[in-house]
Short mmCIF file of C-alpha atoms in Angstrom, two decimals:
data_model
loop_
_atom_site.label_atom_id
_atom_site.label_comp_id
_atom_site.label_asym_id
_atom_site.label_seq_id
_atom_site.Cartn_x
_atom_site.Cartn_y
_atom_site.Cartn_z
CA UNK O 9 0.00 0.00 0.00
CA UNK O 10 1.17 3.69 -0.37
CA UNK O 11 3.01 4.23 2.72
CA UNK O 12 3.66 8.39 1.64
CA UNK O 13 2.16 10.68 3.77
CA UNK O 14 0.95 7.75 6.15
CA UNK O 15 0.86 9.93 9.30
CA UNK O 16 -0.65 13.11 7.45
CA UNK O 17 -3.11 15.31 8.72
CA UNK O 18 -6.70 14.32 7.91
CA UNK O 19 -9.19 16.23 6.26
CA UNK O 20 -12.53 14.30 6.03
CA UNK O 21 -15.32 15.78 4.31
CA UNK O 22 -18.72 14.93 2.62
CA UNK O 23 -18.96 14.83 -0.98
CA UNK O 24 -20.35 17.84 -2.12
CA UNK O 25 -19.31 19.86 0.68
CA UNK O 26 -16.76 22.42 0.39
CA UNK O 27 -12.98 21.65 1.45
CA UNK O 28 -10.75 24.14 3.12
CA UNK O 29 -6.85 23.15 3.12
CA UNK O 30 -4.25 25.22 5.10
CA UNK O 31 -0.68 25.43 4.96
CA UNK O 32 1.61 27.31 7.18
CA UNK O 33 4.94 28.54 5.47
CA UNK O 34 7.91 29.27 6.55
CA UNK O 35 10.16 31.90 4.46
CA UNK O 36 8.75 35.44 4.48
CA UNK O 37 10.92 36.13 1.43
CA UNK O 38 8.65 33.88 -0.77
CA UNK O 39 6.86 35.27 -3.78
CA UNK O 40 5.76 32.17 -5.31
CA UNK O 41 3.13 29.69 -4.34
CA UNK O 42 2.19 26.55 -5.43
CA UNK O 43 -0.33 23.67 -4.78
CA UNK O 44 0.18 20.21 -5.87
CA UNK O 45 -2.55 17.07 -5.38
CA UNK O 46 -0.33 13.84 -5.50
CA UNK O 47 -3.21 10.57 -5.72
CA UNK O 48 -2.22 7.29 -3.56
CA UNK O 49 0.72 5.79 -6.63
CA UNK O 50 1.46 8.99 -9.02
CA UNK O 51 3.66 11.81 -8.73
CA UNK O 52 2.80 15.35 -7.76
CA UNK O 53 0.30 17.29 -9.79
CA UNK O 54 0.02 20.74 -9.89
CA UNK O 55 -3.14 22.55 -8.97
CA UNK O 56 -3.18 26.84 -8.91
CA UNK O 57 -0.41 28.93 -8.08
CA UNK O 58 -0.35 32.41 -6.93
CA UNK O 59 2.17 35.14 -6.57
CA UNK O 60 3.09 36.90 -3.10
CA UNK O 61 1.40 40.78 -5.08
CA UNK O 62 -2.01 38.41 -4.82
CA UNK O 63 -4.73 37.66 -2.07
CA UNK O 64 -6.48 35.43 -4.50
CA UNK O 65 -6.80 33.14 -7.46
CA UNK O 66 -9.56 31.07 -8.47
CA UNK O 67 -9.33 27.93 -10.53
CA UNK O 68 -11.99 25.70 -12.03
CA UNK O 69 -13.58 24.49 -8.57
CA UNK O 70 -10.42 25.49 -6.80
CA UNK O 71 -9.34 28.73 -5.07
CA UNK O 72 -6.23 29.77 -2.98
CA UNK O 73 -6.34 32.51 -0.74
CA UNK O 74 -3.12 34.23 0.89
CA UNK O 75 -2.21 35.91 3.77
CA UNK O 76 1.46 37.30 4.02
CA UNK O 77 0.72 38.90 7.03
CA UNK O 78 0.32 35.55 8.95
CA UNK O 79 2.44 33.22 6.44
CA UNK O 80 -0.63 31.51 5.99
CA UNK O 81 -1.71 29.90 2.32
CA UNK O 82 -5.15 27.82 1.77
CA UNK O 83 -6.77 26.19 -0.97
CA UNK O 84 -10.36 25.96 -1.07
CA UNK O 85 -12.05 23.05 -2.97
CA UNK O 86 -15.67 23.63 -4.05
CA UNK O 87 -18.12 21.34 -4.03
CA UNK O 88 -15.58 18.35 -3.32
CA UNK O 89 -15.45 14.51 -5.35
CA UNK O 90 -14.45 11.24 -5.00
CA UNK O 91 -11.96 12.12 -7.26
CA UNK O 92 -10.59 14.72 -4.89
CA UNK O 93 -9.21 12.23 -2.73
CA UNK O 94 -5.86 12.81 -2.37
CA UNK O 95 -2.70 14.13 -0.50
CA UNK O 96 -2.60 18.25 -1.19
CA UNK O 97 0.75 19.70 0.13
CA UNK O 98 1.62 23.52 -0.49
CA UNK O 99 4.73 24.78 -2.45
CA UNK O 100 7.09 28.15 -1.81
CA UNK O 101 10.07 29.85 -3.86
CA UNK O 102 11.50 32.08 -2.05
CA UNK O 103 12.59 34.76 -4.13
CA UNK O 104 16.19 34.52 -2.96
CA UNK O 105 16.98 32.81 -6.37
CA UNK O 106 18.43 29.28 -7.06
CA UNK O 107 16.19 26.17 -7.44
CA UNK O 108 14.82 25.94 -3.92
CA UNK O 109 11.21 24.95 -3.40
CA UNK O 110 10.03 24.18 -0.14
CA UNK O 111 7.47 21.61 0.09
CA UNK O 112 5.04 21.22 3.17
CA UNK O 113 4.28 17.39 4.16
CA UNK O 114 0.56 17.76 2.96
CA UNK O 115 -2.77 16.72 3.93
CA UNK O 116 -4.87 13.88 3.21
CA UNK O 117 -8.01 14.86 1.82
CA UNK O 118 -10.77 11.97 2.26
CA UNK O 119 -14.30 12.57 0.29
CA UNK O 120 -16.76 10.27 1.64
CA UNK O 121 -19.93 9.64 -0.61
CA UNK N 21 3.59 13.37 -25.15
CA UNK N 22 4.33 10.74 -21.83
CA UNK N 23 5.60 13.47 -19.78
CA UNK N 24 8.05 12.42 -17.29
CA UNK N 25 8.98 8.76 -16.91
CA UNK N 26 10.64 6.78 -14.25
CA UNK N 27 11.85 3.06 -14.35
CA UNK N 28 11.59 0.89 -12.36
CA UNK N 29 8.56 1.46 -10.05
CA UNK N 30 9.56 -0.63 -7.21
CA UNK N 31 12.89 -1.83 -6.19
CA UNK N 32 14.32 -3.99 -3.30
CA UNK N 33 18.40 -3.65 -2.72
CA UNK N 34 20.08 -5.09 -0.20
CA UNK N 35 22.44 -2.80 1.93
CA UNK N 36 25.52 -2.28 -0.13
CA UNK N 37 24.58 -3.17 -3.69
CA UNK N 38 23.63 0.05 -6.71
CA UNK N 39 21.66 0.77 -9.01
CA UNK N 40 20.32 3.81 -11.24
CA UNK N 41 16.97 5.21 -11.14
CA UNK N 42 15.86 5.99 -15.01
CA UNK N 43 14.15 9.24 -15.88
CA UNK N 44 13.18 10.71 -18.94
CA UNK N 45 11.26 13.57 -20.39
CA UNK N 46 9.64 14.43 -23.58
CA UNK N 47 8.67 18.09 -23.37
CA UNK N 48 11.82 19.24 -24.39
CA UNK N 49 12.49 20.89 -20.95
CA UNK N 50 15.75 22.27 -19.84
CA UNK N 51 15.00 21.90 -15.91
CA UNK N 52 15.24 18.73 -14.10
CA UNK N 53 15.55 17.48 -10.39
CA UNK N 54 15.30 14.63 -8.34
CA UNK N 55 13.74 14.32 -4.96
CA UNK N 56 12.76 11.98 -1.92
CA UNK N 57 9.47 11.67 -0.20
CA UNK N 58 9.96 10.26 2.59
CA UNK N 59 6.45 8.93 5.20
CA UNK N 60 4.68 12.27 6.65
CA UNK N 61 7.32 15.02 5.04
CA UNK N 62 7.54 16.91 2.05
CA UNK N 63 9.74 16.55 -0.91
CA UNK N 64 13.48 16.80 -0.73
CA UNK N 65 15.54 18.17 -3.53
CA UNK N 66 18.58 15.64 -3.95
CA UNK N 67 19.84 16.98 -7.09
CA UNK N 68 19.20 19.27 -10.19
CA UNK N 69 20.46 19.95 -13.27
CA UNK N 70 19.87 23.37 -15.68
CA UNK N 71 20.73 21.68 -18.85
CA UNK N 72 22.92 18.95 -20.76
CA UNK N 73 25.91 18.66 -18.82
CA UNK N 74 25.29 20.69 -16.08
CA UNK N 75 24.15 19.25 -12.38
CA UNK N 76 24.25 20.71 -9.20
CA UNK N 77 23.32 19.33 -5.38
CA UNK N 78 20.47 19.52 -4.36
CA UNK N 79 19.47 19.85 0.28
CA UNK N 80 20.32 16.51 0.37
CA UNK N 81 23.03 14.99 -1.98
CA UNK N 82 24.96 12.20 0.41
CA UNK N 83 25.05 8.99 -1.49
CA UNK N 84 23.62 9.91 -4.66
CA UNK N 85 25.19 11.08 -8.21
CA UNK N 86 23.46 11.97 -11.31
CA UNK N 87 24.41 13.08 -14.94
CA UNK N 88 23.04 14.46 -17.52
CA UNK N 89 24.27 13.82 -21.15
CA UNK N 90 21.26 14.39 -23.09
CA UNK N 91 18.11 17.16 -22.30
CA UNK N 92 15.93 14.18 -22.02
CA UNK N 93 17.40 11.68 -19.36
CA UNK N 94 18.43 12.56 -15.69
CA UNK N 95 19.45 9.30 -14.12
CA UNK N 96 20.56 8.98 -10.45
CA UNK N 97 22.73 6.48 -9.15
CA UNK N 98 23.22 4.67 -5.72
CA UNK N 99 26.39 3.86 -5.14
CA UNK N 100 26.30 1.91 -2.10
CA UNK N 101 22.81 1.48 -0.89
CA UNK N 102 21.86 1.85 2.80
CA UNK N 103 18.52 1.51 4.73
CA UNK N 104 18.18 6.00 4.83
CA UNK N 105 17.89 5.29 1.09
CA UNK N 106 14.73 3.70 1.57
CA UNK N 107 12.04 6.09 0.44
CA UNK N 108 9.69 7.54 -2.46
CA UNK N 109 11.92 9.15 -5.20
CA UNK N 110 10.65 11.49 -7.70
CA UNK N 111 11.60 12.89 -11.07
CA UNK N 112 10.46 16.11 -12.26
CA UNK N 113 10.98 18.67 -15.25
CA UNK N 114 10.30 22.26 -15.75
CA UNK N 115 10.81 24.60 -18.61
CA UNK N 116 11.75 27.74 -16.92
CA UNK N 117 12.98 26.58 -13.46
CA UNK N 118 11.75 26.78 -9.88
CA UNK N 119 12.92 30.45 -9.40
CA UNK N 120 9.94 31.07 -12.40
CA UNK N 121 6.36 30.76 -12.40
CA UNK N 122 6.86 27.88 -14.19
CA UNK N 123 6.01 24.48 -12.75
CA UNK N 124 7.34 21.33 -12.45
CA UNK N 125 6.06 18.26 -14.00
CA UNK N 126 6.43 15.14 -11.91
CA UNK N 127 7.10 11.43 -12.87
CA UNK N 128 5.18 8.33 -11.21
CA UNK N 129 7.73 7.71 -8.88
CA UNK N 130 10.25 4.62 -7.41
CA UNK N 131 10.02 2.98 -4.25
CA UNK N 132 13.18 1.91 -3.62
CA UNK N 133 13.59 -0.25 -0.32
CA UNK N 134 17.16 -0.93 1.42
CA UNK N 135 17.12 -4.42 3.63
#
């Protein structure tokens, strides 16, 4: 069985219900944000991004709201599927140059039916 | 186009022995890297590389080498395996490079396991 992100935080919600995914980071010089789903098996996929001059930026059922103030990053999922299931972990660049992202450990998103 | 590919997708070694994880990448990218996912963290960038015949580490390099003699392959290579080694490894590609808006495209990943 997948044994990534085993010991995750937990996000259970109903299917159709909306899903609200935080993230915490951790360099105040980062301008770049990203959020990936990775499904149990496959590699990261990338979901919305949104630069550090932005409070918002809304996807096709997704959004991501941030707050530089607090280092705080979310990514709301409307009306949330099956098919949502997944791990969603956040992504930052700080602007310091170079080929350093940061990755959070992520959260595992379960959609019951 | 397959994207990014990785062979194999599940490997045993025993402490000691190598091996080199395959990865290659059809979108013509310039940017590749190679990470670790190891249980309950986030991704760890072992190694990078900006373009044919150029590499560079990576936060954490110890017991891994790569090359990179053509745009579309990025192999890394175990030397001597040990149980740390055991873990989730990922390929990626990007055209632009982290430092962009550009993102990185991931392969399936390896599970390599060190007994």
């Amino acid at each position: 069985g997948e044994s990534v992100g085993l010991h995750l935080p937990t996000l259970s919600v109903q299917e159709g219900d909306n899903s609200i995914i935080n993230c915490a980071y951790s360099n105040s010089a980062s301008d770049y944000f990203i959020w990936y789903k990775q499904e149990s098996g496959k590699g990261p996929q990338f979901i919305i991004d949104i630069r550090s001059n932005m409070d918002k930026r809304q996807g096709q059922r997704v959004t991501v709201l941030l707050n530089k103030t607090v280092k705080h990053l979310s990514l709301q999922i409307a009306a949330t599927q099956p098919g949502d299931s997944a791990v969603y972990f956040c992504a930052e660049i700080p602007n310091t140059g170079g080929f350093k992202t940061i990755f959070g450990a992520g959260t595992r998103l379960f959609v019951k039916a | 186009n397959a994207g990014v590919t990785q062979t194999p997708k599940f490997r045993i070694l025993k402490i000691g022995q190598s091996m080199t994880l395959q990865c290659t990448q059809d979108m013509n990218h310039n940017y590749m890297y190679w990470y670790r996912q190891d249980p309950g963290m986030g991704l760890k960038l072992i190694y990078y590389s900006v373009g044919a015949g150029i590499t560079d580490k990576g936060e954490v390099p110890n017991g891994y080498n790569v090359s990179r003699s053509t745009t579309e392959d990025f192999p890394l290579r175990l030397e001597l395996a040990a149980p740390s080694q055991t873990s989730v490894y990922f390929c990626a590609s990007s055209s632009l490079g982290a430092a962009s808006t550009d993102t990185q495209y991931f392969g399936p990943g390896t599970r390599l396991t060190v007994l």
